[in-house]
């Protein structure tokens, strides 16, 4: 999902001065750039999967290389603040297990069986799942706008699945996509209860390192199939070596996406950045069309619009509730859930 924005610890930069306005405009551009490069992950991964790579191998390679690259700036960010690691180890481990390893593995499994756009839309149902769970757990009805957004997204899901149309959707792929959404929702609840004193780049690097370690350990036990291929890949009109999409997956869709997401979230604040991260769905569909020749059918595209629109309603209602002072009473976990989103 992710969106995806990384940890944001600074307030929004929407001041009244010309300097603040310019900074906001710059942050918007960086946020859109972050969504665009995040949206490349599905296309790069699928080009590898189609040549014989397993989802586990693709995720492991992505996490390992990205963790090593981000380790250098993470160490620099920790100078003089090494004591923050022991007090935040739970956050790092949970981020690595749920927000990185599990969520990416489930999403790549979905991409292997579904179009990139449909797989990502299923994962973006996470905010709706959170609303439904809070409704059941608290037995307190959400506000009307949240209910409307939830119903809109669920209606969009029906259209995306296109159960009666000519486009046949793989049931196993749908399961993996929904599993990624559940994983993302679980991670939102977990991070809502954690402190945010850890530098964002450290959380990103540490989470990627933990995720990579989990993937390697799982593969060593034989539970996770691991296979790679050195066959050429097809990206748009080009035939490229296997290391081209892998390099793009690591450098563009992970390292550069994370760093730009951190900059954008700090410039705009987590709320605004999380809204802009929804454009990742649009970018993912465009990249899949250009690089893989994939394009969801008209009914699925309409369903995607409804899902994104429903999530927008939920987040708008969340923002309104926060301004009214009742956010913590209704769906408090969502307030901090937007602060950290895993790599899709």
mmCIF file of C-alpha atoms in Angstrom:
data_model
loop_
_atom_site.group_PDB
_atom_site.id
_atom_site.type_symbol
_atom_site.label_atom_id
_atom_site.label_comp_id
_atom_site.label_asym_id
_atom_site.label_seq_id
_atom_site.Cartn_x
_atom_site.Cartn_y
_atom_site.Cartn_z
ATOM 1 C CA UNK A 1 0.000 0.000 0.000
ATOM 2 C CA UNK A 2 1.569 2.612 0.619
ATOM 3 C CA UNK A 3 1.510 4.090 0.083
ATOM 4 C CA UNK A 4 2.827 4.994 0.682
ATOM 5 C CA UNK A 5 4.253 7.470 2.965
ATOM 6 C CA UNK A 6 6.963 6.928 5.499
ATOM 7 C CA UNK A 7 7.074 8.188 9.078
ATOM 8 C CA UNK A 8 6.245 11.859 9.460
ATOM 9 C CA UNK A 9 7.219 13.544 12.701
ATOM 10 C CA UNK A 10 6.927 17.164 11.647
ATOM 11 C CA UNK A 11 3.695 19.181 11.334
ATOM 12 C CA UNK A 12 2.258 20.269 8.007
ATOM 13 C CA UNK A 13 4.061 23.156 6.386
ATOM 14 C CA UNK A 14 0.990 25.080 5.305
ATOM 15 C CA UNK A 15 1.945 28.461 6.677
ATOM 16 C CA UNK A 16 0.748 31.786 5.429
ATOM 17 C CA UNK A 17 4.139 33.177 4.355
ATOM 18 C CA UNK A 18 5.326 32.959 0.726
ATOM 19 C CA UNK A 19 8.231 30.811 1.870
ATOM 20 C CA UNK A 20 5.859 28.327 3.504
ATOM 21 C CA UNK A 21 3.632 28.283 0.441
ATOM 22 C CA UNK A 22 6.624 27.550 -1.762
ATOM 23 C CA UNK A 23 7.731 24.797 0.564
ATOM 24 C CA UNK A 24 4.240 23.265 0.451
ATOM 25 C CA UNK A 25 4.247 23.342 -3.346
ATOM 26 C CA UNK A 26 7.637 21.648 -3.368
ATOM 27 C CA UNK A 27 6.370 19.031 -0.938
ATOM 28 C CA UNK A 28 3.381 18.271 -3.153
ATOM 29 C CA UNK A 29 5.664 17.671 -6.109
ATOM 30 C CA UNK A 30 7.912 15.370 -4.102
ATOM 31 C CA UNK A 31 4.888 13.474 -2.748
ATOM 32 C CA UNK A 32 3.584 12.871 -6.270
ATOM 33 C CA UNK A 33 7.041 11.756 -7.359
ATOM 34 C CA UNK A 34 7.160 9.336 -4.416
ATOM 35 C CA UNK A 35 3.791 7.848 -5.390
ATOM 36 C CA UNK A 36 4.938 7.519 -8.995
ATOM 37 C CA UNK A 37 8.077 5.545 -8.138
ATOM 38 C CA UNK A 38 6.263 3.465 -5.523
ATOM 39 C CA UNK A 39 3.766 2.564 -8.232
ATOM 40 C CA UNK A 40 6.555 0.982 -10.285
ATOM 41 C CA UNK A 41 7.028 -1.883 -7.824
ATOM 42 C CA UNK A 42 4.216 -4.054 -9.162
ATOM 43 C CA UNK A 43 5.323 -3.753 -12.795
ATOM 44 C CA UNK A 44 8.985 -4.433 -12.056
ATOM 45 C CA UNK A 45 8.088 -7.389 -9.840
ATOM 46 C CA UNK A 46 5.673 -8.913 -12.350
ATOM 47 C CA UNK A 47 8.232 -8.734 -15.161
ATOM 48 C CA UNK A 48 10.520 -10.852 -12.962
ATOM 49 C CA UNK A 49 7.755 -13.240 -11.880
ATOM 50 C CA UNK A 50 6.849 -13.927 -15.507
ATOM 51 C CA UNK A 51 10.388 -15.209 -16.199
ATOM 52 C CA UNK A 52 10.419 -17.700 -13.321
ATOM 53 C CA UNK A 53 11.170 -15.690 -10.203
ATOM 54 C CA UNK A 54 9.085 -16.674 -7.186
ATOM 55 C CA UNK A 55 7.422 -13.915 -5.142
ATOM 56 C CA UNK A 56 9.606 -14.891 -2.169
ATOM 57 C CA UNK A 57 12.805 -14.480 -4.161
ATOM 58 C CA UNK A 58 11.731 -11.107 -5.553
ATOM 59 C CA UNK A 59 10.784 -9.790 -2.104
ATOM 60 C CA UNK A 60 13.987 -11.121 -0.511
ATOM 61 C CA UNK A 61 16.215 -9.544 -3.153
ATOM 62 C CA UNK A 62 14.360 -6.245 -2.881
ATOM 63 C CA UNK A 63 14.518 -6.053 0.891
ATOM 64 C CA UNK A 64 18.131 -7.184 1.204
ATOM 65 C CA UNK A 65 19.548 -4.745 -1.343
ATOM 66 C CA UNK A 66 17.431 -1.818 -0.125
ATOM 67 C CA UNK A 67 18.340 -2.478 3.518
ATOM 68 C CA UNK A 68 22.061 -2.447 2.716
ATOM 69 C CA UNK A 69 21.771 0.803 0.764
ATOM 70 C CA UNK A 70 19.723 2.582 3.456
ATOM 71 C CA UNK A 71 21.985 1.310 6.247
ATOM 72 C CA UNK A 72 24.530 4.061 5.566
ATOM 73 C CA UNK A 73 22.191 7.058 5.994
ATOM 74 C CA UNK A 74 20.524 5.255 8.910
ATOM 75 C CA UNK A 75 23.837 4.968 10.775
ATOM 76 C CA UNK A 76 24.531 8.648 10.122
ATOM 77 C CA UNK A 77 21.064 9.567 11.437
ATOM 78 C CA UNK A 78 21.715 7.625 14.651
ATOM 79 C CA UNK A 79 24.930 9.431 15.574
ATOM 80 C CA UNK A 80 24.577 10.443 19.187
ATOM 81 C CA UNK A 81 21.165 8.767 19.446
ATOM 82 C CA UNK A 82 22.025 5.080 19.600
ATOM 83 C CA UNK A 83 20.045 4.773 22.838
ATOM 84 C CA UNK A 84 16.857 5.065 20.790
ATOM 85 C CA UNK A 85 17.337 1.612 19.305
ATOM 86 C CA UNK A 86 16.673 -0.421 22.501
ATOM 87 C CA UNK A 87 13.564 1.612 23.302
ATOM 88 C CA UNK A 88 12.150 1.195 19.786
ATOM 89 C CA UNK A 89 13.103 -2.384 18.936
ATOM 90 C CA UNK A 90 9.497 -3.562 19.102
ATOM 91 C CA UNK A 91 8.446 -0.956 16.539
ATOM 92 C CA UNK A 92 11.286 -1.949 14.209
ATOM 93 C CA UNK A 93 10.548 -5.678 14.501
ATOM 94 C CA UNK A 94 6.818 -5.255 13.936
ATOM 95 C CA UNK A 95 7.457 -2.955 11.006
ATOM 96 C CA UNK A 96 9.802 -5.529 9.486
ATOM 97 C CA UNK A 97 7.537 -8.519 10.103
ATOM 98 C CA UNK A 98 4.156 -7.074 9.193
ATOM 99 C CA UNK A 99 4.655 -3.860 7.284
ATOM 100 C CA UNK A 100 7.568 -5.066 5.161
ATOM 101 C CA UNK A 101 7.963 -8.841 4.850
ATOM 102 C CA UNK A 102 4.370 -10.097 5.116
ATOM 103 C CA UNK A 103 2.681 -7.212 3.306
ATOM 104 C CA UNK A 104 5.103 -7.270 0.374
ATOM 105 C CA UNK A 105 5.058 -11.049 0.073
ATOM 106 C CA UNK A 106 1.268 -11.134 0.013
ATOM 107 C CA UNK A 107 1.120 -8.277 -2.503
ATOM 108 C CA UNK A 108 3.652 -9.932 -4.827
ATOM 109 C CA UNK A 109 1.722 -13.201 -4.602
ATOM 110 C CA UNK A 110 -1.382 -11.265 -5.645
ATOM 111 C CA UNK A 111 0.504 -9.598 -8.507
ATOM 112 C CA UNK A 112 1.595 -13.036 -9.747
ATOM 113 C CA UNK A 113 -2.080 -13.966 -10.319
ATOM 114 C CA UNK A 114 -3.851 -10.636 -10.875
ATOM 115 C CA UNK A 115 -3.198 -7.449 -12.760
ATOM 116 C CA UNK A 116 -1.052 -4.964 -10.868
ATOM 117 C CA UNK A 117 -3.901 -2.470 -10.556
ATOM 118 C CA UNK A 118 -6.406 -4.967 -9.142
ATOM 119 C CA UNK A 119 -3.859 -6.325 -6.643
ATOM 120 C CA UNK A 120 -3.062 -2.842 -5.357
ATOM 121 C CA UNK A 121 -6.730 -1.857 -5.144
ATOM 122 C CA UNK A 122 -7.409 -4.889 -2.957
ATOM 123 C CA UNK A 123 -4.579 -3.881 -0.634
ATOM 124 C CA UNK A 124 -5.930 -0.338 -0.436
ATOM 125 C CA UNK A 125 -9.064 -1.691 1.251
ATOM 126 C CA UNK A 126 -7.098 -1.656 4.534
ATOM 127 C CA UNK A 127 -8.645 1.611 5.852
ATOM 128 C CA UNK A 128 -12.111 0.168 5.191
ATOM 129 C CA UNK A 129 -11.224 -3.015 7.091
ATOM 130 C CA UNK A 130 -10.084 -0.849 10.010
ATOM 131 C CA UNK A 131 -13.407 0.989 10.040
ATOM 132 C CA UNK A 132 -15.374 -2.280 9.997
ATOM 133 C CA UNK A 133 -13.274 -3.771 12.789
ATOM 134 C CA UNK A 134 -13.617 -0.674 14.989
ATOM 135 C CA UNK A 135 -17.356 -0.687 14.361
ATOM 136 C CA UNK A 136 -17.653 -4.315 15.510
ATOM 137 C CA UNK A 137 -15.187 -4.025 18.401
ATOM 138 C CA UNK A 138 -16.493 -0.758 19.878
ATOM 139 C CA UNK A 139 -20.157 -1.269 18.894
ATOM 140 C CA UNK A 140 -20.208 2.442 18.163
ATOM 141 C CA UNK A 141 -21.462 3.483 14.768
ATOM 142 C CA UNK A 142 -18.995 5.575 12.730
ATOM 143 C CA UNK A 143 -19.944 9.000 11.451
ATOM 144 C CA UNK A 144 -22.091 9.163 8.267
ATOM 145 C CA UNK A 145 -19.208 10.146 5.974
ATOM 146 C CA UNK A 146 -17.156 7.168 7.146
ATOM 147 C CA UNK A 147 -20.113 4.828 6.608
ATOM 148 C CA UNK A 148 -20.623 6.268 3.124
ATOM 149 C CA UNK A 149 -16.933 5.802 2.306
ATOM 150 C CA UNK A 150 -16.978 2.224 3.552
ATOM 151 C CA UNK A 151 -20.052 1.317 1.506
ATOM 152 C CA UNK A 152 -18.575 3.047 -1.546
ATOM 153 C CA UNK A 153 -15.347 1.058 -1.262
ATOM 154 C CA UNK A 154 -17.179 -2.235 -0.735
ATOM 155 C CA UNK A 155 -19.261 -1.505 -3.820
ATOM 156 C CA UNK A 156 -16.061 -0.771 -5.686
ATOM 157 C CA UNK A 157 -14.645 -4.110 -4.551
ATOM 158 C CA UNK A 158 -17.596 -5.923 -6.138
ATOM 159 C CA UNK A 159 -16.952 -4.120 -9.417
ATOM 160 C CA UNK A 160 -13.198 -4.767 -9.279
ATOM 161 C CA UNK A 161 -13.838 -8.498 -8.866
ATOM 162 C CA UNK A 162 -16.242 -8.307 -11.846
ATOM 163 C CA UNK A 163 -17.845 -11.585 -10.787
ATOM 164 C CA UNK A 164 -20.334 -11.706 -13.648
ATOM 165 C CA UNK A 165 -18.206 -10.099 -16.352
ATOM 166 C CA UNK A 166 -15.891 -11.439 -19.029
ATOM 167 C CA UNK A 167 -12.765 -10.744 -16.965
ATOM 168 C CA UNK A 168 -12.013 -13.804 -14.862
ATOM 169 C CA UNK A 169 -10.382 -12.937 -11.539
ATOM 170 C CA UNK A 170 -8.174 -15.554 -9.901
ATOM 171 C CA UNK A 171 -9.674 -16.463 -6.501
ATOM 172 C CA UNK A 172 -6.277 -17.285 -5.001
ATOM 173 C CA UNK A 173 -4.942 -13.947 -6.194
ATOM 174 C CA UNK A 174 -7.888 -12.182 -4.558
ATOM 175 C CA UNK A 175 -7.111 -14.037 -1.325
ATOM 176 C CA UNK A 176 -3.501 -12.803 -1.398
ATOM 177 C CA UNK A 177 -4.617 -9.249 -2.148
ATOM 178 C CA UNK A 178 -7.059 -9.241 0.757
ATOM 179 C CA UNK A 179 -4.392 -10.826 2.978
ATOM 180 C CA UNK A 180 -2.130 -7.888 2.133
ATOM 181 C CA UNK A 181 -4.969 -5.522 3.112
ATOM 182 C CA UNK A 182 -5.479 -7.334 6.428
ATOM 183 C CA UNK A 183 -1.743 -7.219 7.067
ATOM 184 C CA UNK A 184 -1.692 -3.495 6.350
ATOM 185 C CA UNK A 185 -4.658 -2.895 8.658
ATOM 186 C CA UNK A 186 -2.998 -4.889 11.454
ATOM 187 C CA UNK A 187 0.158 -2.875 11.044
ATOM 188 C CA UNK A 188 -1.788 0.388 11.297
ATOM 189 C CA UNK A 189 -3.210 -0.675 14.659
ATOM 190 C CA UNK A 190 0.204 -1.716 15.939
ATOM 191 C CA UNK A 191 2.005 1.472 14.943
ATOM 192 C CA UNK A 192 -0.773 3.601 16.437
ATOM 193 C CA UNK A 193 0.368 2.411 19.871
ATOM 194 C CA UNK A 194 4.070 3.036 19.351
ATOM 195 C CA UNK A 195 6.103 6.207 19.925
ATOM 196 C CA UNK A 196 7.588 8.091 16.993
ATOM 197 C CA UNK A 197 10.962 9.146 18.402
ATOM 198 C CA UNK A 198 12.939 6.987 15.981
ATOM 199 C CA UNK A 199 14.272 8.828 12.890
ATOM 200 C CA UNK A 200 12.207 7.786 9.842
ATOM 201 C CA UNK A 201 15.209 6.635 7.819
ATOM 202 C CA UNK A 202 16.249 4.402 10.714
ATOM 203 C CA UNK A 203 12.798 2.837 10.940
ATOM 204 C CA UNK A 204 12.800 2.261 7.179
ATOM 205 C CA UNK A 205 16.282 0.720 7.143
ATOM 206 C CA UNK A 206 15.693 -1.345 10.287
ATOM 207 C CA UNK A 207 12.351 -2.615 9.057
ATOM 208 C CA UNK A 208 13.823 -3.616 5.705
ATOM 209 C CA UNK A 209 16.687 -5.385 7.460
ATOM 210 C CA UNK A 210 14.324 -7.306 9.747
ATOM 211 C CA UNK A 211 12.084 -8.151 6.794
ATOM 212 C CA UNK A 212 15.047 -9.437 4.775
ATOM 213 C CA UNK A 213 16.251 -11.551 7.705
ATOM 214 C CA UNK A 214 12.789 -13.071 8.106
ATOM 215 C CA UNK A 215 12.633 -13.907 4.405
ATOM 216 C CA UNK A 216 16.074 -15.560 4.439
ATOM 217 C CA UNK A 217 15.238 -17.594 7.566
ATOM 218 C CA UNK A 218 11.912 -18.718 6.110
ATOM 219 C CA UNK A 219 13.611 -19.725 2.874
ATOM 220 C CA UNK A 220 16.286 -21.667 4.801
ATOM 221 C CA UNK A 221 13.570 -23.776 6.444
ATOM 222 C CA UNK A 222 12.133 -24.677 3.041
ATOM 223 C CA UNK A 223 8.778 -23.083 3.830
ATOM 224 C CA UNK A 224 9.234 -20.335 1.253
ATOM 225 C CA UNK A 225 9.937 -21.332 -2.358
ATOM 226 C CA UNK A 226 12.929 -19.444 -3.709
ATOM 227 C CA UNK A 227 13.727 -19.436 -7.413
ATOM 228 C CA UNK A 228 15.325 -16.855 -9.664
ATOM 229 C CA UNK A 229 15.833 -16.646 -13.395
ATOM 230 C CA UNK A 230 18.474 -14.925 -15.515
ATOM 231 C CA UNK A 231 16.204 -14.861 -18.557
ATOM 232 C CA UNK A 232 15.550 -11.526 -20.234
ATOM 233 C CA UNK A 233 12.461 -9.611 -19.173
ATOM 234 C CA UNK A 234 9.902 -7.662 -21.183
ATOM 235 C CA UNK A 235 9.238 -4.058 -20.186
ATOM 236 C CA UNK A 236 7.088 -2.226 -22.670
ATOM 237 C CA UNK A 237 8.708 -2.410 -26.104
ATOM 238 C CA UNK A 238 12.090 -3.307 -24.614
ATOM 239 C CA UNK A 239 13.717 -6.645 -23.881
ATOM 240 C CA UNK A 240 16.024 -6.107 -20.911
ATOM 241 C CA UNK A 241 18.376 -8.209 -18.752
ATOM 242 C CA UNK A 242 16.886 -9.469 -15.486
ATOM 243 C CA UNK A 243 18.933 -7.047 -13.423
ATOM 244 C CA UNK A 244 17.201 -4.016 -14.995
ATOM 245 C CA UNK A 245 13.763 -4.580 -13.382
ATOM 246 C CA UNK A 246 15.446 -5.816 -10.203
ATOM 247 C CA UNK A 247 17.558 -2.670 -10.036
ATOM 248 C CA UNK A 248 14.470 -0.561 -10.664
ATOM 249 C CA UNK A 249 12.595 -2.444 -7.949
ATOM 250 C CA UNK A 250 15.358 -1.762 -5.432
ATOM 251 C CA UNK A 251 16.640 1.694 -6.369
ATOM 252 C CA UNK A 252 13.509 3.381 -7.714
ATOM 253 C CA UNK A 253 10.529 1.619 -6.109
ATOM 254 C CA UNK A 254 12.148 1.151 -2.702
ATOM 255 C CA UNK A 255 15.145 3.349 -1.847
ATOM 256 C CA UNK A 256 14.219 6.465 -3.840
ATOM 257 C CA UNK A 257 10.521 6.009 -3.072
ATOM 258 C CA UNK A 258 11.183 5.786 0.665
ATOM 259 C CA UNK A 259 13.540 8.757 0.802
ATOM 260 C CA UNK A 260 11.245 10.986 -1.260
ATOM 261 C CA UNK A 261 8.268 9.814 0.811
ATOM 262 C CA UNK A 262 10.038 10.834 4.007
ATOM 263 C CA UNK A 263 10.852 14.274 2.587
ATOM 264 C CA UNK A 264 7.262 14.751 1.389
ATOM 265 C CA UNK A 265 5.700 13.624 4.661
ATOM 266 C CA UNK A 266 7.917 15.974 6.639
ATOM 267 C CA UNK A 267 7.077 18.867 4.334
ATOM 268 C CA UNK A 268 3.325 18.282 4.194
ATOM 269 C CA UNK A 269 2.546 16.423 7.390
ATOM 270 C CA UNK A 270 1.377 12.828 7.507
ATOM 271 C CA UNK A 271 -2.288 13.654 6.843
ATOM 272 C CA UNK A 272 -1.789 15.463 3.551
ATOM 273 C CA UNK A 273 0.943 13.068 2.451
ATOM 274 C CA UNK A 274 -1.323 10.085 3.099
ATOM 275 C CA UNK A 275 -4.015 11.595 0.878
ATOM 276 C CA UNK A 276 -1.546 12.148 -1.959
ATOM 277 C CA UNK A 277 -0.262 8.586 -1.556
ATOM 278 C CA UNK A 278 -3.624 7.413 -2.954
ATOM 279 C CA UNK A 279 -2.361 8.520 -6.373
ATOM 280 C CA UNK A 280 -0.089 5.482 -6.231
ATOM 281 C CA UNK A 281 -3.016 3.410 -7.511
ATOM 282 C CA UNK A 282 -3.310 5.646 -10.573
ATOM 283 C CA UNK A 283 0.431 5.542 -11.209
ATOM 284 C CA UNK A 284 0.534 1.750 -10.749
ATOM 285 C CA UNK A 285 -2.213 1.283 -13.351
ATOM 286 C CA UNK A 286 -0.452 3.624 -15.796
ATOM 287 C CA UNK A 287 2.930 1.897 -15.325
ATOM 288 C CA UNK A 288 1.355 -1.541 -15.738
ATOM 289 C CA UNK A 289 -0.302 -0.360 -18.947
ATOM 290 C CA UNK A 290 2.928 1.105 -20.353
ATOM 291 C CA UNK A 291 5.360 -1.594 -19.196
ATOM 292 C CA UNK A 292 3.235 -4.755 -19.152
ATOM 293 C CA UNK A 293 0.353 -4.026 -21.476
ATOM 294 C CA UNK A 294 -2.066 -4.566 -18.575
ATOM 295 C CA UNK A 295 -5.183 -2.501 -18.159
ATOM 296 C CA UNK A 296 -8.179 -3.411 -15.984
ATOM 297 C CA UNK A 297 -11.516 -3.596 -17.762
ATOM 298 C CA UNK A 298 -13.938 -0.637 -17.708
ATOM 299 C CA UNK A 299 -15.982 -2.141 -14.869
ATOM 300 C CA UNK A 300 -12.820 -2.775 -12.828
ATOM 301 C CA UNK A 301 -11.588 0.764 -13.456
ATOM 302 C CA UNK A 302 -14.930 2.100 -12.223
ATOM 303 C CA UNK A 303 -14.612 -0.120 -9.157
ATOM 304 C CA UNK A 304 -11.130 1.269 -8.563
ATOM 305 C CA UNK A 305 -12.494 4.813 -8.652
ATOM 306 C CA UNK A 306 -15.124 3.858 -6.068
ATOM 307 C CA UNK A 307 -12.548 2.205 -3.783
ATOM 308 C CA UNK A 308 -10.232 5.205 -3.872
ATOM 309 C CA UNK A 309 -13.188 7.548 -3.461
ATOM 310 C CA UNK A 310 -14.400 5.586 -0.449
ATOM 311 C CA UNK A 311 -10.965 5.687 1.180
ATOM 312 C CA UNK A 312 -10.876 9.436 0.559
ATOM 313 C CA UNK A 313 -14.231 9.795 2.335
ATOM 314 C CA UNK A 314 -12.930 7.827 5.318
ATOM 315 C CA UNK A 315 -9.784 9.916 5.573
ATOM 316 C CA UNK A 316 -11.660 13.185 5.110
ATOM 317 C CA UNK A 317 -14.000 12.188 7.930
ATOM 318 C CA UNK A 318 -11.003 11.241 10.037
ATOM 319 C CA UNK A 319 -9.459 14.668 9.494
ATOM 320 C CA UNK A 320 -12.726 16.420 10.304
ATOM 321 C CA UNK A 321 -13.090 14.336 13.461
ATOM 322 C CA UNK A 322 -9.583 15.262 14.570
ATOM 323 C CA UNK A 323 -10.369 18.954 14.152
ATOM 324 C CA UNK A 324 -13.557 18.518 16.174
ATOM 325 C CA UNK A 325 -11.598 16.907 18.994
ATOM 326 C CA UNK A 326 -13.336 13.533 18.938
ATOM 327 C CA UNK A 327 -10.824 11.530 16.865
ATOM 328 C CA UNK A 328 -9.532 9.519 19.799
ATOM 329 C CA UNK A 329 -13.068 8.548 20.805
ATOM 330 C CA UNK A 330 -14.147 7.147 17.464
ATOM 331 C CA UNK A 331 -11.224 5.730 15.547
ATOM 332 C CA UNK A 332 -8.064 6.928 17.210
ATOM 333 C CA UNK A 333 -5.789 4.242 15.711
ATOM 334 C CA UNK A 334 -6.352 5.714 12.284
ATOM 335 C CA UNK A 335 -4.836 9.023 13.321
ATOM 336 C CA UNK A 336 -1.351 7.607 13.726
ATOM 337 C CA UNK A 337 -1.905 4.809 11.284
ATOM 338 C CA UNK A 338 -1.273 7.240 8.465
ATOM 339 C CA UNK A 339 2.131 8.159 9.858
ATOM 340 C CA UNK A 340 3.802 4.975 8.655
ATOM 341 C CA UNK A 341 2.868 2.918 5.660
ATOM 342 C CA UNK A 342 4.759 -0.124 4.390
ATOM 343 C CA UNK A 343 6.293 -0.449 0.976
ATOM 344 C CA UNK A 344 3.772 -1.907 -1.500
#
